[in-house]
PDB file of C-alpha atoms and ligand atoms in Angstrom:
ATOM      1  CA  UNK C   1     -20.529-103.718 -29.226  1.00 77.00           C
ATOM      2  CA  UNK C   2     -22.339-107.032 -31.351  1.00 84.00           C
ATOM      3  CA  UNK C   3     -22.190-106.787 -34.747  1.00 87.00           C
ATOM      4  CA  UNK C   4     -24.481-108.108 -37.014  1.00 93.00           C
ATOM      5  CA  UNK C   5     -22.774-111.097 -39.964  1.00 96.00           C
ATOM      6  CA  UNK C   6     -23.248-110.017 -43.289  1.00 97.00           C
ATOM      7  CA  UNK C   7     -25.510-113.427 -43.701  1.00 97.00           C
ATOM      8  CA  UNK C   8     -27.501-112.675 -40.002  1.00 96.00           C
ATOM      9  CA  UNK C   9     -28.391-108.792 -41.432  1.00 96.00           C
ATOM     10  CA  UNK C  10     -29.456-110.285 -44.954  1.00 97.00           C
ATOM     11  CA  UNK C  11     -31.716-113.120 -43.196  1.00 95.00           C
ATOM     12  CA  UNK C  12     -33.123-110.951 -41.099  1.00 95.00           C
ATOM     13  CA  UNK C  13     -34.346-108.301 -43.376  1.00 96.00           C
ATOM     14  CA  UNK C  14     -35.759-110.628 -45.593  1.00 95.00           C
ATOM     15  CA  UNK C  15     -37.675-111.977 -43.408  1.00 94.00           C
ATOM     16  CA  UNK C  16     -38.790-108.733 -41.335  1.00 94.00           C
ATOM     17  CA  UNK C  17     -39.611-108.371 -45.191  1.00 93.00           C
ATOM     18  CA  UNK C  18     -41.786-111.230 -46.293  1.00 93.00           C
ATOM     19  CA  UNK C  19     -43.272-111.577 -42.967  1.00 93.00           C
ATOM     20  CA  UNK C  20     -44.098-107.807 -42.060  1.00 94.00           C
ATOM     21  CA  UNK C  21     -43.065-106.125 -45.718  1.00 93.00           C
ATOM     22  CA  UNK C  22     -40.734-103.701 -43.646  1.00 93.00           C
ATOM     23  CA  UNK C  23     -37.132-102.452 -45.884  1.00 92.00           C
ATOM     24  CA  UNK C  24     -34.857-102.481 -43.557  1.00 94.00           C
ATOM     25  CA  UNK C  25     -32.511-103.008 -46.593  1.00 95.00           C
ATOM     26  CA  UNK C  26     -30.532 -99.418 -45.580  1.00 94.00           C
ATOM     27  CA  UNK C  27     -31.441 -99.866 -42.184  1.00 94.00           C
ATOM     28  CA  UNK C  28     -27.980-102.238 -41.046  1.00 95.00           C
ATOM     29  CA  UNK C  29     -27.097 -99.452 -38.392  1.00 94.00           C
ATOM     30  CA  UNK C  30     -29.800 -98.912 -36.506  1.00 93.00           C
ATOM     31  CA  UNK C  31     -30.847-102.431 -36.036  1.00 95.00           C
ATOM     32  CA  UNK C  32     -27.507-102.639 -34.279  1.00 93.00           C
ATOM     33  CA  UNK C  33     -27.966-100.183 -32.156  1.00 92.00           C
ATOM     34  CA  UNK C  34     -31.367-100.858 -31.349  1.00 93.00           C
ATOM     35  CA  UNK C  35     -31.343-104.518 -30.632  1.00 93.00           C
ATOM     36  CA  UNK C  36     -27.829-104.326 -28.647  1.00 90.00           C
ATOM     37  CA  UNK C  37     -29.275-103.645 -25.921  1.00 90.00           C
ATOM     38  CA  UNK C  38     -31.890-106.511 -25.862  1.00 93.00           C
ATOM     39  CA  UNK C  39     -28.912-108.614 -26.847  1.00 95.00           C
ATOM     40  CA  UNK C  40     -27.278-108.136 -23.625  1.00 93.00           C
ATOM     41  CA  UNK C  41     -30.215-108.225 -21.163  1.00 93.00           C
ATOM     42  CA  UNK C  42     -30.882-111.898 -22.367  1.00 94.00           C
ATOM     43  CA  UNK C  43     -26.456-112.511 -22.553  1.00 95.00           C
ATOM     44  CA  UNK C  44     -25.999-113.608 -25.591  1.00 95.00           C
ATOM     45  CA  UNK C  45     -23.495-113.364 -27.454  1.00 93.00           C
ATOM     46  CA  UNK C  46     -24.561-113.096 -31.463  1.00 94.00           C
ATOM     47  CA  UNK C  47     -27.205-111.968 -32.693  1.00 94.00           C
ATOM     48  CA  UNK C  48     -27.444-115.959 -34.572  1.00 95.00           C
ATOM     49  CA  UNK C  49     -28.452-116.550 -31.129  1.00 95.00           C
ATOM     50  CA  UNK C  50     -31.708-114.770 -30.702  1.00 95.00           C
ATOM     51  CA  UNK C  51     -32.778-115.569 -34.236  1.00 93.00           C
ATOM     52  CA  UNK C  52     -32.349-118.689 -32.383  1.00 92.00           C
ATOM     53  CA  UNK C  53     -34.454-118.005 -29.532  1.00 93.00           C
ATOM     54  CA  UNK C  54     -37.932-115.870 -31.139  1.00 91.00           C
ATOM     55  CA  UNK C  55     -38.264-119.063 -34.233  1.00 87.00           C
ATOM     56  CA  UNK C  56     -39.303-120.659 -30.418  1.00 89.00           C
ATOM     57  CA  UNK C  57     -40.805-117.843 -28.947  1.00 91.00           C
ATOM     58  CA  UNK C  58     -43.453-115.991 -30.881  1.00 83.00           C
ATOM     59  CA  UNK C  59     -43.965-113.597 -27.960  1.00 89.00           C
ATOM     60  CA  UNK C  60     -40.198-112.564 -28.682  1.00 94.00           C
ATOM     61  CA  UNK C  61     -40.771-111.145 -32.431  1.00 94.00           C
ATOM     62  CA  UNK C  62     -43.035-108.385 -29.936  1.00 95.00           C
ATOM     63  CA  UNK C  63     -39.572-107.100 -28.765  1.00 95.00           C
ATOM     64  CA  UNK C  64     -38.259-106.799 -31.879  1.00 96.00           C
ATOM     65  CA  UNK C  65     -41.284-105.192 -33.979  1.00 96.00           C
ATOM     66  CA  UNK C  66     -41.107-102.463 -30.493  1.00 97.00           C
ATOM     67  CA  UNK C  67     -37.688-102.629 -31.729  1.00 96.00           C
ATOM     68  CA  UNK C  68     -37.546-101.791 -35.540  1.00 96.00           C
ATOM     69  CA  UNK C  69     -40.562-100.365 -35.827  1.00 96.00           C
ATOM     70  CA  UNK C  70     -40.893 -96.153 -36.762  1.00 94.00           C
ATOM     71  CA  UNK C  71     -43.116 -94.898 -34.539  1.00 97.00           C
ATOM     72  CA  UNK C  72     -43.096 -91.588 -34.690  1.00 97.00           C
ATOM     73  CA  UNK C  73     -46.592 -89.044 -34.747  1.00 98.00           C
ATOM     74  CA  UNK C  74     -48.549 -87.017 -33.209  1.00 98.00           C
ATOM     75  CA  UNK C  75     -51.876 -84.671 -33.228  1.00 98.00           C
ATOM     76  CA  UNK C  76     -53.256 -82.823 -36.642  1.00 98.00           C
ATOM     77  CA  UNK C  77     -50.091 -83.967 -38.449  1.00 98.00           C
ATOM     78  CA  UNK C  78     -50.633 -83.208 -42.435  1.00 98.00           C
ATOM     79  CA  UNK C  79     -53.455 -80.999 -40.908  1.00 98.00           C
ATOM     80  CA  UNK C  80     -55.072 -80.924 -44.739  1.00 98.00           C
ATOM     81  CA  UNK C  81     -56.208 -84.056 -44.249  1.00 98.00           C
ATOM     82  CA  UNK C  82     -58.668 -83.140 -40.859  1.00 98.00           C
ATOM     83  CA  UNK C  83     -59.672 -80.502 -43.645  1.00 98.00           C
ATOM     84  CA  UNK C  84     -61.200 -82.994 -45.535  1.00 98.00           C
ATOM     85  CA  UNK C  85     -62.542 -85.364 -42.854  1.00 98.00           C
ATOM     86  CA  UNK C  86     -64.189 -81.338 -42.155  1.00 98.00           C
ATOM     87  CA  UNK C  87     -65.328 -79.613 -44.672  1.00 98.00           C
ATOM     88  CA  UNK C  88     -65.810 -82.301 -47.358  1.00 98.00           C
ATOM     89  CA  UNK C  89     -66.376 -86.017 -46.180  1.00 98.00           C
ATOM     90  CA  UNK C  90     -68.816 -84.675 -42.632  1.00 97.00           C
ATOM     91  CA  UNK C  91     -71.218 -82.770 -44.967  1.00 97.00           C
ATOM     92  CA  UNK C  92     -71.608 -85.501 -47.712  1.00 97.00           C
ATOM     93  CA  UNK C  93     -72.607 -88.570 -44.807  1.00 96.00           C
ATOM     94  CA  UNK C  94     -74.798 -85.765 -42.987  1.00 94.00           C
ATOM     95  CA  UNK C  95     -76.246 -85.376 -46.753  1.00 95.00           C
ATOM     96  CA  UNK C  96     -76.385 -89.881 -47.114  1.00 94.00           C
ATOM     97  CA  UNK C  97     -75.390 -90.894 -44.587  1.00 94.00           C
ATOM     98  CA  UNK C  98     -78.844 -92.579 -43.061  1.00 93.00           C
ATOM     99  CA  UNK C  99     -77.212 -95.615 -40.033  1.00 94.00           C
ATOM    100  CA  UNK C 100     -75.127 -92.226 -39.053  1.00 95.00           C
ATOM    101  CA  UNK C 101     -73.389 -94.839 -38.241  1.00 96.00           C
ATOM    102  CA  UNK C 102     -69.108 -94.236 -39.925  1.00 97.00           C
ATOM    103  CA  UNK C 103     -67.046 -96.740 -40.361  1.00 97.00           C
ATOM    104  CA  UNK C 104     -63.171 -95.818 -39.896  1.00 98.00           C
ATOM    105  CA  UNK C 105     -59.786 -97.231 -39.767  1.00 98.00           C
ATOM    106  CA  UNK C 106     -56.794 -95.347 -38.641  1.00 98.00           C
ATOM    107  CA  UNK C 107     -54.185 -98.481 -39.948  1.00 98.00           C
ATOM    108  CA  UNK C 108     -50.929 -98.340 -38.386  1.00 98.00           C
ATOM    109  CA  UNK C 109     -51.811 -95.803 -35.550  1.00 98.00           C
ATOM    110  CA  UNK C 110     -48.777 -95.981 -34.289  1.00 98.00           C
ATOM    111  CA  UNK C 111     -49.599 -94.594 -30.400  1.00 98.00           C
ATOM    112  CA  UNK C 112     -53.489 -93.402 -31.333  1.00 98.00           C
ATOM    113  CA  UNK C 113     -52.592 -89.575 -32.437  1.00 98.00           C
ATOM    114  CA  UNK C 114     -54.064 -89.630 -35.656  1.00 98.00           C
ATOM    115  CA  UNK C 115     -57.572 -92.047 -34.925  1.00 99.00           C
ATOM    116  CA  UNK C 116     -57.756 -89.333 -31.754  1.00 98.00           C
ATOM    117  CA  UNK C 117     -57.636 -87.006 -33.353  1.00 98.00           C
ATOM    118  CA  UNK C 118     -59.922 -87.644 -35.804  1.00 98.00           C
ATOM    119  CA  UNK C 119     -62.462 -88.417 -33.130  1.00 98.00           C
ATOM    120  CA  UNK C 120     -62.281 -84.319 -31.855  1.00 98.00           C
ATOM    121  CA  UNK C 121     -62.848 -83.392 -35.219  1.00 98.00           C
ATOM    122  CA  UNK C 122     -65.646 -85.669 -35.211  1.00 97.00           C
ATOM    123  CA  UNK C 123     -66.394 -84.088 -31.977  1.00 96.00           C
ATOM    124  CA  UNK C 124     -66.274 -80.610 -32.940  1.00 96.00           C
ATOM    125  CA  UNK C 125     -68.356 -81.511 -36.181  1.00 96.00           C
ATOM    126  CA  UNK C 126     -71.115 -83.408 -34.542  1.00 94.00           C
ATOM    127  CA  UNK C 127     -71.374 -82.293 -31.149  1.00 90.00           C
ATOM    128  CA  UNK C 128     -71.612 -84.145 -28.095  1.00 76.00           C
ATOM    129  CA  UNK C 129     -75.552 -85.595 -28.562  1.00 70.00           C
ATOM    130  CA  UNK C 130     -75.817 -86.606 -31.970  1.00 78.00           C
ATOM    131  CA  UNK C 131     -76.917 -89.582 -31.796  1.00 91.00           C
ATOM    132  CA  UNK C 132     -73.559 -90.902 -34.699  1.00 95.00           C
ATOM    133  CA  UNK C 133     -71.860 -93.466 -33.957  1.00 95.00           C
ATOM    134  CA  UNK C 134     -67.865 -92.908 -34.911  1.00 95.00           C
ATOM    135  CA  UNK C 135     -65.634 -94.258 -33.073  1.00 95.00           C
ATOM    136  CA  UNK C 136     -62.728 -95.397 -34.940  1.00 98.00           C
ATOM    137  CA  UNK C 137     -60.445 -98.240 -35.603  1.00 98.00           C
ATOM    138  CA  UNK C 138     -56.669 -98.181 -34.723  1.00 98.00           C
ATOM    139  CA  UNK C 139     -54.356-100.501 -35.032  1.00 98.00           C
ATOM    140  CA  UNK C 140     -50.559-101.233 -35.236  1.00 98.00           C
ATOM    141  CA  UNK C 141     -47.963-104.011 -35.619  1.00 98.00           C
ATOM    142  CA  UNK C 142     -46.277-102.519 -32.562  1.00 98.00           C
ATOM    143  CA  UNK C 143     -47.570-104.214 -29.189  1.00 98.00           C
ATOM    144  CA  UNK C 144     -45.292-100.918 -27.723  1.00 98.00           C
ATOM    145  CA  UNK C 145     -47.303 -98.069 -29.511  1.00 98.00           C
ATOM    146  CA  UNK C 146     -50.633 -99.641 -28.896  1.00 98.00           C
ATOM    147  CA  UNK C 147     -49.710 -99.620 -25.266  1.00 98.00           C
ATOM    148  CA  UNK C 148     -48.843 -95.566 -25.232  1.00 98.00           C
ATOM    149  CA  UNK C 149     -51.896 -95.524 -27.904  1.00 98.00           C
ATOM    150  CA  UNK C 150     -54.360 -97.002 -24.449  1.00 98.00           C
ATOM    151  CA  UNK C 151     -52.424 -95.336 -22.483  1.00 98.00           C
ATOM    152  CA  UNK C 152     -52.808 -92.469 -24.085  1.00 98.00           C
ATOM    153  CA  UNK C 153     -50.419 -89.792 -22.234  1.00 98.00           C
ATOM    154  CA  UNK C 154     -48.277 -87.495 -24.613  1.00 98.00           C
ATOM    155  CA  UNK C 155     -45.413 -84.548 -24.096  1.00 98.00           C
ATOM    156  CA  UNK C 156     -46.448 -81.532 -24.652  1.00 97.00           C
ATOM    157  CA  UNK C 157     -44.194 -81.152 -28.727  1.00 98.00           C
ATOM    158  CA  UNK C 158     -46.907 -83.879 -29.527  1.00 98.00           C
ATOM    159  CA  UNK C 159     -49.384 -81.066 -28.670  1.00 98.00           C
ATOM    160  CA  UNK C 160     -47.704 -78.687 -30.581  1.00 98.00           C
ATOM    161  CA  UNK C 161     -49.688 -78.670 -34.086  1.00 98.00           C
ATOM    162  CA  UNK C 162     -53.996 -78.939 -31.560  1.00 98.00           C
ATOM    163  CA  UNK C 163     -55.992 -76.702 -31.105  1.00 97.00           C
ATOM    164  CA  UNK C 164     -55.558 -74.881 -28.221  1.00 97.00           C
ATOM    165  CA  UNK C 165     -59.128 -75.196 -26.949  1.00 97.00           C
ATOM    166  CA  UNK C 166     -59.178 -78.909 -28.169  1.00 98.00           C
ATOM    167  CA  UNK C 167     -55.715 -79.409 -25.466  1.00 98.00           C
ATOM    168  CA  UNK C 168     -57.285 -77.823 -22.625  1.00 98.00           C
ATOM    169  CA  UNK C 169     -60.263 -79.356 -23.092  1.00 97.00           C
ATOM    170  CA  UNK C 170     -59.285 -82.885 -23.088  1.00 98.00           C
ATOM    171  CA  UNK C 171     -56.637 -82.737 -22.024  1.00 98.00           C
ATOM    172  CA  UNK C 172     -55.212 -83.253 -18.216  1.00 98.00           C
ATOM    173  CA  UNK C 173     -51.592 -81.485 -17.506  1.00 97.00           C
ATOM    174  CA  UNK C 174     -49.793 -84.290 -15.570  1.00 97.00           C
ATOM    175  CA  UNK C 175     -46.467 -83.332 -14.953  1.00 97.00           C
ATOM    176  CA  UNK C 176     -44.927 -82.177 -17.992  1.00 97.00           C
ATOM    177  CA  UNK C 177     -46.169 -84.198 -19.859  1.00 98.00           C
ATOM    178  CA  UNK C 178     -50.663 -84.365 -20.930  1.00 98.00           C
ATOM    179  CA  UNK C 179     -53.401 -87.015 -19.939  1.00 98.00           C
ATOM    180  CA  UNK C 180     -56.381 -87.370 -22.910  1.00 98.00           C
ATOM    181  CA  UNK C 181     -59.315 -87.188 -21.312  1.00 98.00           C
ATOM    182  CA  UNK C 182     -61.900 -90.730 -21.851  1.00 98.00           C
ATOM    183  CA  UNK C 183     -63.890 -88.895 -23.783  1.00 96.00           C
ATOM    184  CA  UNK C 184     -61.735 -89.328 -26.679  1.00 98.00           C
ATOM    185  CA  UNK C 185     -60.637 -92.880 -25.887  1.00 98.00           C
ATOM    186  CA  UNK C 186     -63.260 -94.200 -25.613  1.00 97.00           C
ATOM    187  CA  UNK C 187     -63.993 -93.474 -29.230  1.00 97.00           C
ATOM    188  CA  UNK C 188     -61.153 -96.034 -30.880  1.00 98.00           C
ATOM    189  CA  UNK C 189     -60.826 -99.241 -30.403  1.00 98.00           C
ATOM    190  CA  UNK C 190     -57.127-100.568 -30.613  1.00 98.00           C
ATOM    191  CA  UNK C 191     -55.973-104.119 -31.813  1.00 98.00           C
ATOM    192  CA  UNK C 192     -52.881-105.324 -33.346  1.00 98.00           C
ATOM    193  CA  UNK C 193     -52.512-106.278 -37.149  1.00 98.00           C
ATOM    194  CA  UNK C 194     -50.284-107.198 -39.100  1.00 97.00           C
ATOM    195  CA  UNK C 195     -51.231-105.338 -42.833  1.00 97.00           C
ATOM    196  CA  UNK C 196     -49.542-108.045 -44.734  1.00 96.00           C
ATOM    197  CA  UNK C 197     -52.032-110.849 -43.330  1.00 95.00           C
ATOM    198  CA  UNK C 198     -55.241-111.257 -44.440  1.00 93.00           C
ATOM    199  CA  UNK C 199     -57.628-109.963 -42.685  1.00 91.00           C
ATOM    200  CA  UNK C 200     -61.281-109.150 -42.451  1.00 93.00           C
ATOM    201  CA  UNK C 201     -63.564-107.316 -41.278  1.00 96.00           C
ATOM    202  CA  UNK C 202     -67.903-107.294 -41.381  1.00 93.00           C
ATOM    203  CA  UNK C 203     -68.703-104.025 -42.684  1.00 95.00           C
ATOM    204  CA  UNK C 204     -66.990-102.107 -44.816  1.00 97.00           C
ATOM    205  CA  UNK C 205     -64.841 -98.543 -44.254  1.00 98.00           C
ATOM    206  CA  UNK C 206     -65.876 -94.981 -44.915  1.00 98.00           C
ATOM    207  CA  UNK C 207     -62.275 -93.712 -44.385  1.00 98.00           C
ATOM    208  CA  UNK C 208     -59.139 -95.748 -44.033  1.00 98.00           C
ATOM    209  CA  UNK C 209     -56.573 -93.500 -43.183  1.00 98.00           C
ATOM    210  CA  UNK C 210     -52.727 -95.066 -43.951  1.00 98.00           C
ATOM    211  CA  UNK C 211     -50.832 -92.650 -43.432  1.00 98.00           C
ATOM    212  CA  UNK C 212     -46.193 -92.527 -43.880  1.00 98.00           C
ATOM    213  CA  UNK C 213     -46.908 -97.422 -43.422  1.00 97.00           C
ATOM    214  CA  UNK C 214     -46.296 -97.742 -46.683  1.00 95.00           C
ATOM    215  CA  UNK C 215     -42.714 -95.224 -47.130  1.00 92.00           C
ATOM    216  CA  UNK C 216     -41.144 -98.622 -45.352  1.00 84.00           C
ATOM    217  CA  UNK C 217     -42.874-100.714 -47.868  1.00 90.00           C
ATOM    218  CA  UNK C 218     -41.125-102.197 -50.669  1.00 84.00           C
ATOM    219  CA  UNK C 219     -43.132-101.704 -54.189  1.00 87.00           C
ATOM    220  CA  UNK C 220     -45.203-105.348 -54.447  1.00 88.00           C
ATOM    221  CA  UNK C 221     -46.109-105.277 -51.090  1.00 90.00           C
ATOM    222  CA  UNK C 222     -48.083-101.815 -50.480  1.00 92.00           C
ATOM    223  CA  UNK C 223     -49.363-102.972 -54.012  1.00 92.00           C
ATOM    224  CA  UNK C 224     -51.156-105.523 -52.892  1.00 92.00           C
ATOM    225  CA  UNK C 225     -51.908-103.776 -49.844  1.00 95.00           C
ATOM    226  CA  UNK C 226     -53.604-101.127 -52.165  1.00 95.00           C
ATOM    227  CA  UNK C 227     -55.699-103.931 -52.999  1.00 95.00           C
ATOM    228  CA  UNK C 228     -57.000-105.018 -50.183  1.00 96.00           C
ATOM    229  CA  UNK C 229     -57.656-101.005 -49.112  1.00 97.00           C
ATOM    230  CA  UNK C 230     -60.036-100.479 -52.191  1.00 96.00           C
ATOM    231  CA  UNK C 231     -61.732-103.896 -51.191  1.00 96.00           C
ATOM    232  CA  UNK C 232     -62.267-103.011 -48.023  1.00 97.00           C
ATOM    233  CA  UNK C 233     -63.438 -99.108 -48.425  1.00 97.00           C
ATOM    234  CA  UNK C 234     -67.465 -98.452 -49.307  1.00 97.00           C
ATOM    235  CA  UNK C 235     -67.646 -97.326 -52.946  1.00 97.00           C
ATOM    236  CA  UNK C 236     -67.720 -93.373 -52.470  1.00 97.00           C
ATOM    237  CA  UNK C 237     -64.993 -94.773 -49.268  1.00 98.00           C
ATOM    238  CA  UNK C 238     -61.792 -92.297 -48.892  1.00 98.00           C
ATOM    239  CA  UNK C 239     -58.483 -93.278 -48.413  1.00 98.00           C
ATOM    240  CA  UNK C 240     -55.446 -90.816 -46.459  1.00 98.00           C
ATOM    241  CA  UNK C 241     -52.161 -91.540 -47.719  1.00 97.00           C
ATOM    242  CA  UNK C 242     -49.175 -89.631 -46.220  1.00 97.00           C
ATOM    243  CA  UNK C 243     -48.292 -86.298 -47.195  1.00 96.00           C
ATOM    244  CA  UNK C 244     -45.103 -87.936 -49.459  1.00 94.00           C
ATOM    245  CA  UNK C 245     -46.798 -90.884 -50.968  1.00 93.00           C
ATOM    246  CA  UNK C 246     -48.242 -91.263 -53.775  1.00 85.00           C
ATOM    247  CA  UNK C 247     -49.988 -93.696 -55.736  1.00 89.00           C
ATOM    248  CA  UNK C 248     -49.934 -95.214 -58.797  1.00 80.00           C
ATOM    249  CA  UNK C 249     -52.960 -95.124 -61.588  1.00 69.00           C
ATOM    250  CA  UNK C 250     -52.625 -98.431 -62.539  1.00 65.00           C
ATOM    251  CA  UNK C 251     -53.300 -99.991 -58.301  1.00 73.00           C
ATOM    252  CA  UNK C 252     -55.747-100.689 -57.352  1.00 80.00           C
ATOM    253  CA  UNK C 253     -58.856 -97.882 -58.704  1.00 90.00           C
ATOM    254  CA  UNK C 254     -58.530 -95.405 -56.655  1.00 94.00           C
ATOM    255  CA  UNK C 255     -59.466 -92.014 -57.904  1.00 94.00           C
ATOM    256  CA  UNK C 256     -57.260 -88.670 -57.413  1.00 94.00           C
ATOM    257  CA  UNK C 257     -58.300 -86.773 -55.655  1.00 96.00           C
ATOM    258  CA  UNK C 258     -55.820 -83.845 -53.459  1.00 95.00           C
ATOM    259  CA  UNK C 259     -52.261 -84.603 -52.739  1.00 95.00           C
ATOM    260  CA  UNK C 260     -52.175 -87.507 -50.521  1.00 96.00           C
ATOM    261  CA  UNK C 261     -56.294 -88.216 -51.154  1.00 97.00           C
ATOM    262  CA  UNK C 262     -57.652 -91.031 -53.228  1.00 96.00           C
ATOM    263  CA  UNK C 263     -61.825 -92.481 -53.929  1.00 97.00           C
ATOM    264  CA  UNK C 264     -63.394 -96.188 -54.294  1.00 96.00           C
ATOM    265  CA  UNK C 265     -65.771 -94.655 -56.842  1.00 93.00           C
ATOM    266  CA  UNK C 266     -67.295 -97.584 -58.601  1.00 87.00           C
TER     267      UNK C 266
HETATM  268  C1  LIG Z 301     -44.931 -93.973 -38.599  1.00 76.20           C
HETATM  269  S1  LIG Z 301     -46.032 -94.596 -37.160  1.00 76.20           S
HETATM  270  C2  LIG Z 301     -47.489 -93.867 -38.632  1.00 76.20           C
HETATM  271  C3  LIG Z 301     -48.899 -93.422 -37.547  1.00 76.20           C
HETATM  272  C4  LIG Z 301     -49.560 -92.548 -38.237  1.00 76.20           C
HETATM  273  N1  LIG Z 301     -49.862 -93.136 -39.565  1.00 76.20           N
HETATM  274  C5  LIG Z 301     -48.735 -90.802 -38.808  1.00 76.20           C
HETATM  275  O1  LIG Z 301     -49.049 -90.779 -39.768  1.00 76.20           O
HETATM  276  O2  LIG Z 301     -48.929 -90.480 -37.708  1.00 76.20           O
HETATM  277  C6  LIG Z 301     -45.666 -96.340 -38.944  1.00 76.20           C
HETATM  278  C7  LIG Z 301     -46.786 -96.699 -38.183  1.00 76.20           C
HETATM  279  O3  LIG Z 301     -46.412 -98.266 -38.901  1.00 76.20           O
HETATM  280  C8  LIG Z 301     -46.642 -99.469 -38.405  1.00 76.20           C
HETATM  281  N2  LIG Z 301     -46.607-100.361 -39.464  1.00 76.20           N
HETATM  282  C9  LIG Z 301     -45.631-100.890 -39.467  1.00 76.20           C
HETATM  283  N3  LIG Z 301     -45.172-102.420 -40.073  1.00 76.20           N
HETATM  284  C10 LIG Z 301     -46.976-102.226 -40.534  1.00 76.20           C
HETATM  285  C11 LIG Z 301     -47.167-104.189 -40.758  1.00 76.20           C
HETATM  286  N4  LIG Z 301     -46.553-104.362 -41.901  1.00 76.20           N
HETATM  287  N5  LIG Z 301     -48.499-103.647 -39.444  1.00 76.20           N
HETATM  288  C12 LIG Z 301     -49.046-103.297 -39.334  1.00 76.20           C
HETATM  289  N6  LIG Z 301     -48.951-101.455 -38.867  1.00 76.20           N
HETATM  290  C13 LIG Z 301     -46.864-101.783 -39.119  1.00 76.20           C
HETATM  291  C14 LIG Z 301     -45.112 -99.196 -37.605  1.00 76.20           C
HETATM  292  O4  LIG Z 301     -45.251 -99.848 -36.214  1.00 76.20           O
HETATM  293  C15 LIG Z 301     -45.464 -98.083 -36.735  1.00 76.20           C
HETATM  294  O5  LIG Z 301     -46.383 -97.891 -36.083  1.00 76.20           O
END
C-alpha cells in the first residue's frame, strides 16, 4: 500500500484546513485508506504525484473532497430541532411573517436528509394548500453527497427515526432502498458551496441549520463562519448547530436559546 510521507501528510492537512476549514490532522490513516483506490486507479506511485495532478485539474479536487469529508447523516437527526421548528419557529412565522415566505438554509447538508426532514415538518404544519413558500437552500462541498441528495434514494437505516406515516407518504420502496417523492424533493434547492469562501445571498435567512459541520473545523474558521451566519440571518433568525457543538458568547453575538439553538436578537 502507498504510504503518505510526513511532508505529504502535513502539506495536505494544511491545504485542506486553509481552503475548507476541515481539520484532518488526526486522520492520517483515513486519508491513506480512502485515497488508496484513487491513486491505484490512476496508476500513481506516490501522493506527491497525485498532488501534482491536483494543481492542474480542479475536478480532481472534488474527488479528494468526496473522499475526505464525513457525510454521515439521517432523517430526523437530533429531533429536538424539528420540534423547535414546529412548536416555536413556525407559529412565530405564522403570526409575524406577512410575506408567507420562509428562508431556510441547510449549510453542510450532506445527502439532504436534514433539509428534506425540515420540508416534511413544514408540509405537516402548513398543509398542502398553504400559500407559504418554504423552499430550502441546501449546500455542501461534496459533489458526491449532493448527487445523493439529488437522487433521493436512501437505505432503510436512514429512515429509522422518521414517523411511519411520513415514511409511507413520502417514499416508495425499491428493493431494499427508499425513493423520496418529488413532492418533497422539489422544495429543496441543492448547490455546491464552500463555507470557507466569501458568499453572498440576496436576502437574509430566517433559519440556518449548520449541524455537525463545524466540529471538523479549527476554532478560527469556526468563528469566522459564525460571524458570516450572523450577518446572513434576519433579526430574530435562528441558528441550529449540532448537539455536541457550542458557541462561545464572545463569538458573533448570538443569544443562547436552548442547547444547540441560538438566535440573532439585534
Ligand atoms: C456530518 S455531515 C452533516 C450533515 C447534516 N448537517 C447533519 O447534521 O446530519 C458534514 C457535512 O459538512 C460538509 N462540509 C465540510 N466542510 C465543508 C465546507 N468547507 N463547506 C461546505 N460543506 C462542508 C461535508 O461535506 C459533510 O457533508
